[in-house]
CSV table of N, CA and C in Angstrom, one decimal:
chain,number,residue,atom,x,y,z
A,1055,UNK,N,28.1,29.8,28.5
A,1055,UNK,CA,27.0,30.3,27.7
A,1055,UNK,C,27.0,29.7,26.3
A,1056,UNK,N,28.1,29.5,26.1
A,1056,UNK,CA,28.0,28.8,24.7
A,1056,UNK,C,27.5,27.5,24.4
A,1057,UNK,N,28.1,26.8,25.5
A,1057,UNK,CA,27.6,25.5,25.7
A,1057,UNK,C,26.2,25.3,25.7
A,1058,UNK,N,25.8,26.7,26.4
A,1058,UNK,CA,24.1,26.8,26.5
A,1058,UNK,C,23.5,26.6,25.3
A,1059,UNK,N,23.8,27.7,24.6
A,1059,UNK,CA,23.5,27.5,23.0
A,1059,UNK,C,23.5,26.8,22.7
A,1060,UNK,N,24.4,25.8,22.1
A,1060,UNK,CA,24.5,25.0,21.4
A,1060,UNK,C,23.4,23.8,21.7
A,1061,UNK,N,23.1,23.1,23.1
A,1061,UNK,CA,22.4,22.1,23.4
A,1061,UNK,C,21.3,22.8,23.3
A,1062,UNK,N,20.6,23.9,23.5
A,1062,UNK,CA,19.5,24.4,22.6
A,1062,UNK,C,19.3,24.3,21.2
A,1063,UNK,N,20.1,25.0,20.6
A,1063,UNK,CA,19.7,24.7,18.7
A,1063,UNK,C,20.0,23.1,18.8
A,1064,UNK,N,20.7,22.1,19.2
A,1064,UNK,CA,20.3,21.2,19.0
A,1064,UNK,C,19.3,20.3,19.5
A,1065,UNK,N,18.9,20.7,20.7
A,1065,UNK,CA,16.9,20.5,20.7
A,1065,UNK,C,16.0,21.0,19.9
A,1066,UNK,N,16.1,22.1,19.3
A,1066,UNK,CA,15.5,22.5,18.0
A,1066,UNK,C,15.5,21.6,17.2
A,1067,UNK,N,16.5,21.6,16.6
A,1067,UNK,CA,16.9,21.3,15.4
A,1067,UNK,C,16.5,19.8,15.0
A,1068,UNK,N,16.6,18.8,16.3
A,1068,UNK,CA,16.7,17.5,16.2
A,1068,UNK,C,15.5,16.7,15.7
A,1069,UNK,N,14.4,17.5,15.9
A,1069,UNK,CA,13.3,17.1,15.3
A,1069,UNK,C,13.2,17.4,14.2
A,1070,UNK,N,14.0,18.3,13.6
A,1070,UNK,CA,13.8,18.5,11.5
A,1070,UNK,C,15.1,17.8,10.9
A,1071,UNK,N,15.2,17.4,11.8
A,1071,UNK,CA,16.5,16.4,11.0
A,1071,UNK,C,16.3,15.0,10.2
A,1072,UNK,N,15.1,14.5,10.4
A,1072,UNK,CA,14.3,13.3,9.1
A,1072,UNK,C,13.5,12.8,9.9
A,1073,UNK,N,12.9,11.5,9.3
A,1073,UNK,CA,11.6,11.0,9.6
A,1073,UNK,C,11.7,10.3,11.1
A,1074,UNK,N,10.8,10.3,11.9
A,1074,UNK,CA,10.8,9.7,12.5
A,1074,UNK,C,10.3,7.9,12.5
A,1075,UNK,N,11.0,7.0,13.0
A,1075,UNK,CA,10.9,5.7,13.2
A,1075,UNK,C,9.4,5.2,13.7
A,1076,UNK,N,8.3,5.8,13.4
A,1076,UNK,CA,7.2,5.4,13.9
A,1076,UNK,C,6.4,4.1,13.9
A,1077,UNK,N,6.9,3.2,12.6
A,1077,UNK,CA,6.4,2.4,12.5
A,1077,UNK,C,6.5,1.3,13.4
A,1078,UNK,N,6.5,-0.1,13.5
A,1078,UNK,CA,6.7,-1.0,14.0
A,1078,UNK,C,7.4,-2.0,13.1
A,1079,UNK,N,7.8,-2.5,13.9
A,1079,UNK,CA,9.3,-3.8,13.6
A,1079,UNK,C,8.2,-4.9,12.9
A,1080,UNK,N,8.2,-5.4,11.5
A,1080,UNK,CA,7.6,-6.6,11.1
A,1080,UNK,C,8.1,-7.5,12.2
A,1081,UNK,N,6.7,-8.6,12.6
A,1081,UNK,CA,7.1,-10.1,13.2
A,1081,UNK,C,7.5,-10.9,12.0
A,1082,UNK,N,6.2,-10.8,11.4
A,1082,UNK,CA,6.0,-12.0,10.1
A,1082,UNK,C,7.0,-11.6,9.2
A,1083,UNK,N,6.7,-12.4,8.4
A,1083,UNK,CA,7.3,-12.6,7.1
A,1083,UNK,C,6.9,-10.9,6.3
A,1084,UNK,N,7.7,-10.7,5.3
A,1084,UNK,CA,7.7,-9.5,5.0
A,1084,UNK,C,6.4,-9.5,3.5
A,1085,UNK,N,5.5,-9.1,3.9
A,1085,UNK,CA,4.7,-8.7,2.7
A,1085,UNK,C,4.7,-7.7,1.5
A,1086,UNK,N,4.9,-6.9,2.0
A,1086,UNK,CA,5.3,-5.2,1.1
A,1086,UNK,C,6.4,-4.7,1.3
A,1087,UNK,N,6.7,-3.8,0.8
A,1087,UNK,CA,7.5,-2.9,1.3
A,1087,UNK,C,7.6,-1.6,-0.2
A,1088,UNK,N,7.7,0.0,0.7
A,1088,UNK,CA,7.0,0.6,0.6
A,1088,UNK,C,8.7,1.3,0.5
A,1089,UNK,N,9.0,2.4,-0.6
A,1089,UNK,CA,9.9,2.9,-0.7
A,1089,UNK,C,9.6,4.2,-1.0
A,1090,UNK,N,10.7,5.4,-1.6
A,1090,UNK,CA,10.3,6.7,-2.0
A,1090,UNK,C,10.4,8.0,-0.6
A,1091,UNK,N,9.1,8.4,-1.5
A,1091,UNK,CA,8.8,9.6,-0.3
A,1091,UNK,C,7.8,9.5,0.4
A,1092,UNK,N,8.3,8.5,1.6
A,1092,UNK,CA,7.3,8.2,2.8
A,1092,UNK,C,8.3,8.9,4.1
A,1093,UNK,N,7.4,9.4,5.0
A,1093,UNK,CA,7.9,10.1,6.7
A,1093,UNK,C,8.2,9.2,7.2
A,1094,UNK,N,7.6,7.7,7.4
A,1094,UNK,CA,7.5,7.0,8.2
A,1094,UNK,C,8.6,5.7,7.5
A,1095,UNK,N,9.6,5.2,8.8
A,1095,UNK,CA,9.8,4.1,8.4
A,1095,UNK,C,10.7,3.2,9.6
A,1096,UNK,N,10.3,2.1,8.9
A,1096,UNK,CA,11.0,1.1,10.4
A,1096,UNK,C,12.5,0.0,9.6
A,1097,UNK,N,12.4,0.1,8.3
A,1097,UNK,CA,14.3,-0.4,8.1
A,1097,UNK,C,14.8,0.1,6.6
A,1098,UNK,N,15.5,1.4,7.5
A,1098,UNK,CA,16.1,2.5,7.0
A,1098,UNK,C,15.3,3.1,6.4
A,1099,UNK,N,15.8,3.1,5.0
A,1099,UNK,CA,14.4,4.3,4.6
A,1099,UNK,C,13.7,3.5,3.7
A,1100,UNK,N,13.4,2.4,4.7
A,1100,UNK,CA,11.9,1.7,3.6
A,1100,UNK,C,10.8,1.2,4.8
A,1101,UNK,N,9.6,1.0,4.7
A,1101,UNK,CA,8.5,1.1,5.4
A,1101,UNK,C,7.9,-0.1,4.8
A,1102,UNK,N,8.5,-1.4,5.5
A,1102,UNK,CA,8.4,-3.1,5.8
A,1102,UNK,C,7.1,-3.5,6.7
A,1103,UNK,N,6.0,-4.3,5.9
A,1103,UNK,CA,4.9,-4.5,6.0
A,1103,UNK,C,4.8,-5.8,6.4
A,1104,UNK,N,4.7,-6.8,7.9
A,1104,UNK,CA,3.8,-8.3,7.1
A,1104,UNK,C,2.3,-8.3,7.6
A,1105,UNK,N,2.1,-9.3,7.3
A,1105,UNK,CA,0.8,-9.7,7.3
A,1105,UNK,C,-0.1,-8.6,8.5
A,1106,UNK,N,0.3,-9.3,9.6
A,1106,UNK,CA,-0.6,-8.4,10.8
A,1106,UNK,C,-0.4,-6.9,11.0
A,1107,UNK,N,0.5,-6.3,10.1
A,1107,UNK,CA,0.6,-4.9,10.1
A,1107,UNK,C,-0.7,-4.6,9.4
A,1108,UNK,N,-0.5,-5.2,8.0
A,1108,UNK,CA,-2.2,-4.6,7.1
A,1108,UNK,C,-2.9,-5.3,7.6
A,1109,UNK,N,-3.5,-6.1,8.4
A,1109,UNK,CA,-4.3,-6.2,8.7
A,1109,UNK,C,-4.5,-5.2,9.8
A,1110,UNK,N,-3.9,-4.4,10.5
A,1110,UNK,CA,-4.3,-3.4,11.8
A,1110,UNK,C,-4.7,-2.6,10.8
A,1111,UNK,N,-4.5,-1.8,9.8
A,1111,UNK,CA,-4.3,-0.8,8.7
A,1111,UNK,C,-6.5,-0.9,8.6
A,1112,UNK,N,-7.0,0.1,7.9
A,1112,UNK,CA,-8.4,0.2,8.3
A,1112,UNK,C,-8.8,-1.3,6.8
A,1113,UNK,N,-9.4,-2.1,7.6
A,1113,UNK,CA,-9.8,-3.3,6.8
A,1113,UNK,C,-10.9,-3.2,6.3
A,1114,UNK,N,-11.5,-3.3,4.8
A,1114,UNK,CA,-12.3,-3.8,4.2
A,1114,UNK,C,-12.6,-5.0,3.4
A,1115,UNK,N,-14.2,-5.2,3.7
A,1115,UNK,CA,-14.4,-6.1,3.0
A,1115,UNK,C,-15.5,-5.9,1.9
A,1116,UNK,N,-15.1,-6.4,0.7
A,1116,UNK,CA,-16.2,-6.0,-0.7
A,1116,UNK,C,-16.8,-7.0,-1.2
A,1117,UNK,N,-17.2,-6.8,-2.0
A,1117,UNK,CA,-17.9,-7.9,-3.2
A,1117,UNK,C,-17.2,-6.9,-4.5
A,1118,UNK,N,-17.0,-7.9,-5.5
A,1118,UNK,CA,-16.3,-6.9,-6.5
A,1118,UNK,C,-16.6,-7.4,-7.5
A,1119,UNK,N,-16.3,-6.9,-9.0
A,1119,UNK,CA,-16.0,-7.5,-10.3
A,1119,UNK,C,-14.9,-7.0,-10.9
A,1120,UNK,N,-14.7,-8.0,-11.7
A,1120,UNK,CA,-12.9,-7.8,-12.4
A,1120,UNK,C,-13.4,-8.0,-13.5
A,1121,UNK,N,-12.3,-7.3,-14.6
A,1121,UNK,CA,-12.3,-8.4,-15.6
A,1121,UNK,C,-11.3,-9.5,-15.7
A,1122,UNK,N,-10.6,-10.1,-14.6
A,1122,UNK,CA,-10.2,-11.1,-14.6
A,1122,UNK,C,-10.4,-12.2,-13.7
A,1123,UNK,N,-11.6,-11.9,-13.4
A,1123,UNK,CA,-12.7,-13.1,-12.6
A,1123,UNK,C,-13.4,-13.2,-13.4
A,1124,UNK,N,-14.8,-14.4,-12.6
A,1124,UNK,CA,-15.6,-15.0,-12.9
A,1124,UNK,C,-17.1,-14.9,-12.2
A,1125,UNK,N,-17.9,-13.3,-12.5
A,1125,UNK,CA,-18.7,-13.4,-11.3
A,1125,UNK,C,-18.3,-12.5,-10.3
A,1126,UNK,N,-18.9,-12.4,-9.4
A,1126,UNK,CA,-18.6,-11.5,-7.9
A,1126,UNK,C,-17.6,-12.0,-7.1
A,1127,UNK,N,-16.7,-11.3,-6.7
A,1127,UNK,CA,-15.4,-11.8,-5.6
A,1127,UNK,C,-15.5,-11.1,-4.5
A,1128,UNK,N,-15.7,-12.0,-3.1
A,1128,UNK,CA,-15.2,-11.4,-2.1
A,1128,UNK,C,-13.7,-11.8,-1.7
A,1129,UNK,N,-13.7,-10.1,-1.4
A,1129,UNK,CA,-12.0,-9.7,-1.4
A,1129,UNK,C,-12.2,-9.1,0.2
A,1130,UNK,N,-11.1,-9.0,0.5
A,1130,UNK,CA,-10.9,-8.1,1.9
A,1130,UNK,C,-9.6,-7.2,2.1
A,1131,UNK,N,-9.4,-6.5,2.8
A,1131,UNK,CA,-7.6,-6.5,2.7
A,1131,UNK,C,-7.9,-4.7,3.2
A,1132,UNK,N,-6.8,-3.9,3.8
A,1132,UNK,CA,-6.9,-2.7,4.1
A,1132,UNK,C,-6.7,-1.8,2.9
A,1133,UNK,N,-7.3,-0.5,3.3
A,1133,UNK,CA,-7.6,0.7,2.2
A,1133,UNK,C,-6.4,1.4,2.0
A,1134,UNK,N,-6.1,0.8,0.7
A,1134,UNK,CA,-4.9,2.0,0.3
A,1134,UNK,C,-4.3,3.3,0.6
A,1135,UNK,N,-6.1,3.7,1.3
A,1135,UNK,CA,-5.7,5.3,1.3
A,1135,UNK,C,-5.0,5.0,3.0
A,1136,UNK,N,-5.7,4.1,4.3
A,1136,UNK,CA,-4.9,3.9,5.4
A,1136,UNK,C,-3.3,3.8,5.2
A,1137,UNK,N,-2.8,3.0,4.5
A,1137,UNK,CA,-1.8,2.4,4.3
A,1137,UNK,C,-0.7,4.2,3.7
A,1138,UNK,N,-1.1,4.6,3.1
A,1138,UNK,CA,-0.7,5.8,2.4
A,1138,UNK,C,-0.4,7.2,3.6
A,1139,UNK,N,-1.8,7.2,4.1
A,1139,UNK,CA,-1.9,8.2,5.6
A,1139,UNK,C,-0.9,7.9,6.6
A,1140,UNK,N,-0.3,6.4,7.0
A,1140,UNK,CA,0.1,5.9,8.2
A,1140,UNK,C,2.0,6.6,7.3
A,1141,UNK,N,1.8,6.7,6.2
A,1141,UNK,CA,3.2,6.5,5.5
A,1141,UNK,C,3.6,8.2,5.4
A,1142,UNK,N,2.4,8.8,5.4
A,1142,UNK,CA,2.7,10.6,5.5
A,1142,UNK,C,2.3,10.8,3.7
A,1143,UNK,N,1.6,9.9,2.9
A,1143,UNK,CA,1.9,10.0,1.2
A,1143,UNK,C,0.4,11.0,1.3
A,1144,UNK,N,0.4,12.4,0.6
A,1144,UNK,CA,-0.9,13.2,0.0
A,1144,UNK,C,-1.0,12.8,-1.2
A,1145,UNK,N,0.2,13.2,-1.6
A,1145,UNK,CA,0.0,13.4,-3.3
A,1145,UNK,C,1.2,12.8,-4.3
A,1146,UNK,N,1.3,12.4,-5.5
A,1146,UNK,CA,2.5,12.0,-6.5
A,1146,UNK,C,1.8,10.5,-7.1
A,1147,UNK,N,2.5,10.0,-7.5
A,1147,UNK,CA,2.3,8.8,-7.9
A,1147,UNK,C,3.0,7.4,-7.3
A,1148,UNK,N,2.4,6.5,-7.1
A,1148,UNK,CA,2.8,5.0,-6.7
A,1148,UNK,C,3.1,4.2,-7.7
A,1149,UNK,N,4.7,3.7,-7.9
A,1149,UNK,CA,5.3,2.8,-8.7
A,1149,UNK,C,5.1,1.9,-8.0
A,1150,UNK,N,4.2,0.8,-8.7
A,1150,UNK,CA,3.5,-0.1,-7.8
A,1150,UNK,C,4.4,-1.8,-8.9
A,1151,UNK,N,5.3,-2.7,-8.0
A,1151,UNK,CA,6.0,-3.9,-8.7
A,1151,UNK,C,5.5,-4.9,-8.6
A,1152,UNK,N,5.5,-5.9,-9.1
A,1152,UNK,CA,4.6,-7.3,-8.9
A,1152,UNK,C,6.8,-8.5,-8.3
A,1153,UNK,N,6.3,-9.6,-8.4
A,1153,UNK,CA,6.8,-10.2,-8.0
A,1153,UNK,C,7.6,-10.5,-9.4
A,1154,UNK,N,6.9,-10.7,-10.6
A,1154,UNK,CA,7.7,-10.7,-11.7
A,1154,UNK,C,8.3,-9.4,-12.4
A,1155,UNK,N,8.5,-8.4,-11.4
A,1155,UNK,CA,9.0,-7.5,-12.1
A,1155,UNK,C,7.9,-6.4,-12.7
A,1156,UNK,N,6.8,-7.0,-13.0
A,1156,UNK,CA,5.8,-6.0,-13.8
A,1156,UNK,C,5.7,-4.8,-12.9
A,1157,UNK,N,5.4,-3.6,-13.4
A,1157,UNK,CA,5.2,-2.4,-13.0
A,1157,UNK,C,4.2,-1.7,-13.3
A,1158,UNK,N,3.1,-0.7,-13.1
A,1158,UNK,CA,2.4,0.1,-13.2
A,1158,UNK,C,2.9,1.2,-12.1
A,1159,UNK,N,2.1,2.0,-13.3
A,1159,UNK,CA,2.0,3.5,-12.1
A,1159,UNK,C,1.0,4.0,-11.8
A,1160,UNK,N,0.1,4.4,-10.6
A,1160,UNK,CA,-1.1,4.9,-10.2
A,1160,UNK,C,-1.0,6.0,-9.5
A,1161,UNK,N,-1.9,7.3,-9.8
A,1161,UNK,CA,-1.7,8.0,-9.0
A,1161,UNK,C,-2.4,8.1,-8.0
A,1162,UNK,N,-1.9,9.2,-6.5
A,1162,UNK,CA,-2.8,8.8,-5.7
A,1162,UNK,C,-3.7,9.2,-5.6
A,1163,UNK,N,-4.0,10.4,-6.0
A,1163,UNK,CA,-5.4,10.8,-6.4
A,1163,UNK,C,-6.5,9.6,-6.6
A,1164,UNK,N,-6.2,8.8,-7.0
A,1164,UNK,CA,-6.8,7.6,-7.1
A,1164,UNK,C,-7.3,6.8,-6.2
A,1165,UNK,N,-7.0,7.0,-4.6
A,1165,UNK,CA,-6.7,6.0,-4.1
A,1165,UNK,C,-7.4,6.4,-3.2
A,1166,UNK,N,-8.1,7.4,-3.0
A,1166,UNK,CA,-9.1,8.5,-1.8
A,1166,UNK,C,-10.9,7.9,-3.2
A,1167,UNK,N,-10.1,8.9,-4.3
A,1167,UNK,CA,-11.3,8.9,-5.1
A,1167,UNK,C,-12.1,7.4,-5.5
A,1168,UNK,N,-11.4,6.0,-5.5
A,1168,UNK,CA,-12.1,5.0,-6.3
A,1168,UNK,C,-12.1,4.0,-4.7
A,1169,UNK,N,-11.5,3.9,-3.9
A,1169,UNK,CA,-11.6,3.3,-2.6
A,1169,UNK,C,-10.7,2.3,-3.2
A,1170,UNK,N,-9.3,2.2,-3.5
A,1170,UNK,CA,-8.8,1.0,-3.6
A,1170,UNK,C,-8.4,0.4,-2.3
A,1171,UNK,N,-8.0,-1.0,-2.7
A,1171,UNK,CA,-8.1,-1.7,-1.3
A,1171,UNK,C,-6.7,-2.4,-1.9
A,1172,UNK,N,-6.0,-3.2,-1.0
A,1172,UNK,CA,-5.2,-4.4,-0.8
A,1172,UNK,C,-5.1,-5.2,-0.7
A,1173,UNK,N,-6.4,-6.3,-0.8
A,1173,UNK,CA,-6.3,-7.7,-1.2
A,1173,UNK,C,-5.8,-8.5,-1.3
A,1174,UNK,N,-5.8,-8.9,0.5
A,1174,UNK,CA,-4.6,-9.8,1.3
A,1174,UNK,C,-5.7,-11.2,1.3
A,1175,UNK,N,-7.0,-11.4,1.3
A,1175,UNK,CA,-7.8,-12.8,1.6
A,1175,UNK,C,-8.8,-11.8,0.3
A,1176,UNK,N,-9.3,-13.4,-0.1
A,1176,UNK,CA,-10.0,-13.8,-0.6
A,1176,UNK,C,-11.2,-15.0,-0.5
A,1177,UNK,N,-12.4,-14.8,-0.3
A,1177,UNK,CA,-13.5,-15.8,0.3
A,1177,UNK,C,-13.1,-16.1,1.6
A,1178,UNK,N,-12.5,-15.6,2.3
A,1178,UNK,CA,-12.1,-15.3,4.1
A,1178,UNK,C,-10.7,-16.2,3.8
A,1179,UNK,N,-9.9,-16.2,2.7
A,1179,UNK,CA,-8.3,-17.0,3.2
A,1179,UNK,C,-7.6,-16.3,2.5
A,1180,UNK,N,-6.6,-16.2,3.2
A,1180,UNK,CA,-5.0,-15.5,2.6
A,1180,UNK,C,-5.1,-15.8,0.9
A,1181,UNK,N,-4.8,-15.2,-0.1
A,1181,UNK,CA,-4.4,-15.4,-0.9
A,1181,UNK,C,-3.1,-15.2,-1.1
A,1182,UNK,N,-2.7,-16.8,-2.4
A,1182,UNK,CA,-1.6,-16.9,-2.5
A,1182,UNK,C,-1.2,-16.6,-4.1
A,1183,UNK,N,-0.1,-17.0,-4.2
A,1183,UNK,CA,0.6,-16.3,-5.3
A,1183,UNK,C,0.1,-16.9,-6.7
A,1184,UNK,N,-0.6,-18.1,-7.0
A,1184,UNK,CA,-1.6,-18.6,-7.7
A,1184,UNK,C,-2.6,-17.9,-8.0
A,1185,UNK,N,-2.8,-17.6,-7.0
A,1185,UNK,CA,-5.0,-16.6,-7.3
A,1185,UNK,C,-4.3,-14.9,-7.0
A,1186,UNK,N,-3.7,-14.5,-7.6
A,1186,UNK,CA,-3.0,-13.5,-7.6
A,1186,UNK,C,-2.7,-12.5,-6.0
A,1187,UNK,N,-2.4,-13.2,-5.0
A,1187,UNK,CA,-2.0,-13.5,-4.2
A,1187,UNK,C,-0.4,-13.1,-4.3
A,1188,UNK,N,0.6,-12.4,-3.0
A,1188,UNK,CA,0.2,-12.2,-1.6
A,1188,UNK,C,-0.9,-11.2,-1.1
A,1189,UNK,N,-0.6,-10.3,-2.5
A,1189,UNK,CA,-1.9,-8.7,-2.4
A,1189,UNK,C,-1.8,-8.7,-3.9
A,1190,UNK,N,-3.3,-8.0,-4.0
A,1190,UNK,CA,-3.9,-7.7,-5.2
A,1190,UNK,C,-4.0,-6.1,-4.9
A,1191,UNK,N,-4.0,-4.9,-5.4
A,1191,UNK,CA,-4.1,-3.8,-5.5
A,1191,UNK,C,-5.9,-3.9,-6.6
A,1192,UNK,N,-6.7,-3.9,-5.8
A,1192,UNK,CA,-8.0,-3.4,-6.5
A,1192,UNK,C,-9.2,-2.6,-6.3
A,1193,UNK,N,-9.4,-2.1,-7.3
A,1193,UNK,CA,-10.8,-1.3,-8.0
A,1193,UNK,C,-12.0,-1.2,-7.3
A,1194,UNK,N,-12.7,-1.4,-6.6
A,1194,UNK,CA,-13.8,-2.1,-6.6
A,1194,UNK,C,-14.7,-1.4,-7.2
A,1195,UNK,N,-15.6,-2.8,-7.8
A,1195,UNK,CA,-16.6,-2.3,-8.9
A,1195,UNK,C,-17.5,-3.3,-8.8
A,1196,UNK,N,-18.6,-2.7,-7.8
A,1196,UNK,CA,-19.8,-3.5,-7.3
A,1196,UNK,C,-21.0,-3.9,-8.1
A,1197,UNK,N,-20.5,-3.5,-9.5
A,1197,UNK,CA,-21.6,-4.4,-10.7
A,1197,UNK,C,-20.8,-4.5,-12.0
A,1198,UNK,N,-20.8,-5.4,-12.7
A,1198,UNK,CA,-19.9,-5.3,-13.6
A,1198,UNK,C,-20.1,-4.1,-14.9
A,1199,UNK,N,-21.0,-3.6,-14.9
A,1199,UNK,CA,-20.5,-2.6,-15.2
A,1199,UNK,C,-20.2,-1.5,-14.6
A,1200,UNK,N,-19.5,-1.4,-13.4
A,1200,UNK,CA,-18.9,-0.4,-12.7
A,1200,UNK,C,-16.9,-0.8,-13.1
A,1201,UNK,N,-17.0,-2.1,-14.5
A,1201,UNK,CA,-15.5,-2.3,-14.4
A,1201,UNK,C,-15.4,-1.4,-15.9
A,1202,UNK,N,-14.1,-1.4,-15.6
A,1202,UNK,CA,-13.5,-0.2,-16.7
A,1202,UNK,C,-12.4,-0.6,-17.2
A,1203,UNK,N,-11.9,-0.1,-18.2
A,1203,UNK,CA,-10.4,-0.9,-18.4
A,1203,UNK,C,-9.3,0.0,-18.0
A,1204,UNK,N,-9.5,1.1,-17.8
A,1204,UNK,CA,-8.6,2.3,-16.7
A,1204,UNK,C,-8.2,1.3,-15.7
A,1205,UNK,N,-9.3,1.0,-14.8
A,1205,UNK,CA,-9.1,0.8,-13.7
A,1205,UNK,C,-8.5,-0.6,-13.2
A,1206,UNK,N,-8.8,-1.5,-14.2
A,1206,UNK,CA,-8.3,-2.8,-14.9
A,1206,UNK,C,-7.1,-2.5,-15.3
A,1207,UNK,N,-6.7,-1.6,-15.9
A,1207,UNK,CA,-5.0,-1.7,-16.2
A,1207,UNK,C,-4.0,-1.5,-15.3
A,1208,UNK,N,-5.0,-0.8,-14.0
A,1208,UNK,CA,-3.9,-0.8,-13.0
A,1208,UNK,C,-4.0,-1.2,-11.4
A,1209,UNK,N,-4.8,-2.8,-11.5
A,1209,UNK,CA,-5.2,-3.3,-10.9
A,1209,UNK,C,-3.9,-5.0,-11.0
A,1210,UNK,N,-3.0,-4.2,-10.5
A,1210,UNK,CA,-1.7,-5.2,-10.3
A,1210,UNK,C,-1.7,-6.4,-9.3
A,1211,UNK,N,-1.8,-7.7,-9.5
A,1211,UNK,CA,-1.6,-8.5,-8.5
A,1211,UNK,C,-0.2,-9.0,-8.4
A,1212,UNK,N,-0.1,-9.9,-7.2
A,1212,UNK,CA,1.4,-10.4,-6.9
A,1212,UNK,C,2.0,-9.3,-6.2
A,1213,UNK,N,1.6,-8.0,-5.3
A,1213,UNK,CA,2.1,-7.0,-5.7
A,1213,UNK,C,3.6,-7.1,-4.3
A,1214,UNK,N,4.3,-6.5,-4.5
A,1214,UNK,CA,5.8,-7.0,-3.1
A,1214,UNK,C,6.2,-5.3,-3.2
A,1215,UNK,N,6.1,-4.6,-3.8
A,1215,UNK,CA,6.8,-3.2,-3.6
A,1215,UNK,C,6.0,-1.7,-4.2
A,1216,UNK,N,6.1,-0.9,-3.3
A,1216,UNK,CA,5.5,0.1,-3.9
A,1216,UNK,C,6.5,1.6,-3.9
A,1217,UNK,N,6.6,1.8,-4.6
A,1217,UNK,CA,7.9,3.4,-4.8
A,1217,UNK,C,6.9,4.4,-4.6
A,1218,UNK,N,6.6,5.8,-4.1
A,1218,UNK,CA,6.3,6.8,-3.7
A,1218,UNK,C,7.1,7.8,-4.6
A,1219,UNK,N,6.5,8.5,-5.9
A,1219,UNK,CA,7.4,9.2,-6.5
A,1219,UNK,C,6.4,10.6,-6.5
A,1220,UNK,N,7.0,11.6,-7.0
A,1220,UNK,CA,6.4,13.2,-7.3
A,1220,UNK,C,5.3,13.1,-8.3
């Protein structure tokens, strides 16, 4: 009888014991990676992105303005808020790193409310780390005056890491 017990509470239990491994195994080369307080993760407790993952992720494509362009940009790349949902994130803020180290913080409230995107191609090609490439984390702002400097300040390119904090 005891024995009974036991292999019971530990069928219970076994499922509130941490996240499950839902994600998938990167092929490619590693694009993002996603740390903090995410449910979801595929090496250990970080949630490793490449290329053809965001691309499955819900893809958009815009016309935009920056203030660090020239004119209308078409961008493309999956919606932040996909990327966020697949990871279990509602609410807190994203410590979002660039490749040099730079940092911003965005909350996510932001990320449902303004449609940010991921801005993996640019004019239908990959962007690279030149045209602020591998991903651009952006705003979209379909006339230039829909750009702001809010939204501009935390429209990070180069981006390789995102932290998930309270």
């Amino acid at each position: 009888m005891f024995r009974l017990c036991i292999c019971l509470f530990c069928l219970i239990a076994m499922p509130l014991a941490g996240p499950a491994r839902a994600l998938e195994v990167p092929q490619g080369a590693p694009l993002l990676t996603v740390d903090g307080l995410i449910a979801q993760t595929n090496d250990g407790d970080l949630a490793v992105y490449d290329r053809a993952m965001l691309q499955a992720l819900d893809w958009r494509e815009i016309e935009t303005y920056t203030d660090f362009t020239l004119g209308v940009q078409h961008l493309a790349g999956p919606s932040l808020a996909s990327l966020l949902k697949q990871l279990g994130v509602r609410r807190g803020t994203l410590r979002a790193v660039a490749l040099d180290d730079y940092m911003i913080d965005i909350p996510v409230s932001d990320v449902q409310a303004f449609g940010i995107i991921l801005a993996i191609e640019q004019d239908g090609k990959p962007m690279r780390v030149r045209n602020k490439g591998p991903i651009w984390i952006v705003y979209p702002a379909p006339t230039p005056e829909d750009v702001n400097e809010l939204h501009s300040s935390r429209m990070i390119w180069q981006l390789q890491r995102l932290t998930v904090k309270p």
